[in-house]
Coordinates of C-alpha atoms in Angstrom, one line a residue:
M1 CA 113.1 119.9 66.6
K2 CA 116.1 119.5 69.0
S3 CA 114.2 120.7 71.9
L4 CA 111.3 118.9 71.1
K5 CA 113.2 115.2 71.6
K6 CA 115.1 116.9 74.8
F7 CA 111.9 118.1 75.8
A8 CA 110.7 114.3 75.4
L9 CA 113.6 112.5 76.7
G10 CA 113.4 114.6 80.2
F11 CA 109.5 114.0 80.5
A12 CA 110.4 110.1 79.7
V13 CA 113.4 110.1 82.2
L14 CA 111.1 112.3 85.0
F15 CA 108.1 109.4 84.8
T16 CA 110.1 106.6 84.8
M17 CA 111.7 107.9 87.9
V18 CA 108.3 108.5 89.3
L19 CA 107.0 105.1 88.4
F20 CA 110.5 103.6 90.4
V21 CA 109.3 105.4 93.3
G22 CA 106.0 104.7 93.2
C23 CA 106.3 101.3 93.0
S24 CA 109.1 100.8 95.7
S25 CA 107.1 102.8 98.1
G26 CA 106.3 99.2 99.6
D27 CA 103.4 96.7 99.8
E28 CA 99.9 97.5 100.8
L29 CA 100.7 96.7 104.7
T30 CA 103.1 98.5 105.7
G31 CA 102.0 100.6 108.9
R32 CA 101.4 100.1 112.6
Y33 CA 98.3 98.3 113.5
Q34 CA 97.0 98.0 116.9
D35 CA 95.5 94.7 117.9
T36 CA 91.8 95.0 118.2
L37 CA 91.8 92.2 121.2
D38 CA 94.9 93.8 123.4
A39 CA 95.3 97.8 122.6
N40 CA 98.6 97.5 124.3
V41 CA 99.7 95.7 121.4
V42 CA 101.2 97.1 117.9
Y43 CA 102.0 95.4 115.2
E44 CA 104.7 97.4 112.9
F45 CA 104.8 95.7 108.8
Q46 CA 108.2 97.5 107.7
Q47 CA 109.3 97.9 104.7
G48 CA 111.7 95.4 103.9
G49 CA 109.6 92.6 105.3
I50 CA 110.0 92.9 108.6
L51 CA 107.2 93.1 111.4
A52 CA 108.5 94.4 114.6
I53 CA 106.0 94.1 118.0
E54 CA 105.5 96.6 120.7
T55 CA 103.6 95.7 123.8
A56 CA 103.0 98.5 126.6
G57 CA 105.0 100.8 124.7
D58 CA 108.0 98.5 124.8
S59 CA 109.5 97.4 121.5
I60 CA 109.7 93.3 121.7
S61 CA 112.5 92.0 119.4
T62 CA 111.0 89.1 117.4
G63 CA 113.4 88.6 114.5
C64 CA 110.3 88.0 112.4
T65 CA 110.2 88.7 108.9
Y66 CA 107.2 87.9 105.8
T67 CA 106.8 88.1 102.1
I68 CA 103.7 89.3 100.6
D69 CA 101.9 88.2 97.9
E70 CA 99.4 91.3 96.8
E71 CA 97.5 89.7 94.2
A72 CA 97.0 86.4 95.9
K73 CA 96.4 88.1 99.7
R74 CA 99.0 85.9 101.3
L75 CA 101.4 86.3 104.1
H76 CA 104.8 84.1 104.6
F77 CA 105.6 84.5 108.0
V78 CA 109.6 83.9 109.4
T79 CA 110.7 83.8 113.1
Q80 CA 113.9 82.4 115.0
A81 CA 112.6 80.7 118.0
P82 CA 114.7 81.5 121.3
G83 CA 116.7 77.7 120.5
G84 CA 117.3 79.2 117.1
Q85 CA 114.6 77.2 115.0
E86 CA 113.2 78.6 112.6
I87 CA 109.3 78.9 112.8
T88 CA 107.3 79.5 109.6
R89 CA 103.5 80.3 109.3
D90 CA 101.4 80.6 106.3
A91 CA 97.9 83.1 106.4
S92 CA 95.7 84.8 103.6
Y93 CA 94.9 88.2 104.5
A94 CA 92.4 90.7 103.8
Y95 CA 92.7 94.6 104.1
D96 CA 89.7 97.0 104.2
K97 CA 90.8 100.4 103.2
D98 CA 87.4 102.1 104.6
T99 CA 87.3 100.7 108.0
K100 CA 91.9 100.1 108.2
T101 CA 91.0 96.8 109.2
L102 CA 93.6 93.9 108.9
T103 CA 92.2 90.2 109.3
I104 CA 95.2 88.0 109.2
T105 CA 93.7 84.2 108.8
G106 CA 96.7 81.5 109.8
D107 CA 96.3 78.5 107.3
D108 CA 95.8 76.4 110.6
G109 CA 92.5 78.5 111.1
T110 CA 93.8 81.3 113.5
Q111 CA 91.9 84.7 113.0
Q112 CA 93.6 87.9 114.4
T113 CA 92.4 91.7 113.4
M114 CA 93.9 94.6 114.0
T115 CA 93.3 98.4 112.6
K116 CA 95.7 100.7 111.0
I117 CA 97.1 103.3 113.3
D118 CA 99.0 105.3 110.9

């Protein structure tokens, strides 16, 4: 009977660890995306809410962060302007897993489409 309890406890601990690892893997957008209008521009949505941008292979420090509401399909961006002013932008997004296409539509009506590259 003790070995059964130990097995059940061990299984419960293992299951909980797997659940936490699975949930902490990041949001559904984490990855690198190539701009469909300019192949030299790559956006990288990193874990921890950091958005990095590369252009022609050079990394650009934007100080941009994002938060995501996967249920509502909404993004909130915060960027530091050169003068130190904080700029925010809200947008909705759609991600097509089959074509690996991410479309971001700003609340101002602007739209950007990119394709996941890894």
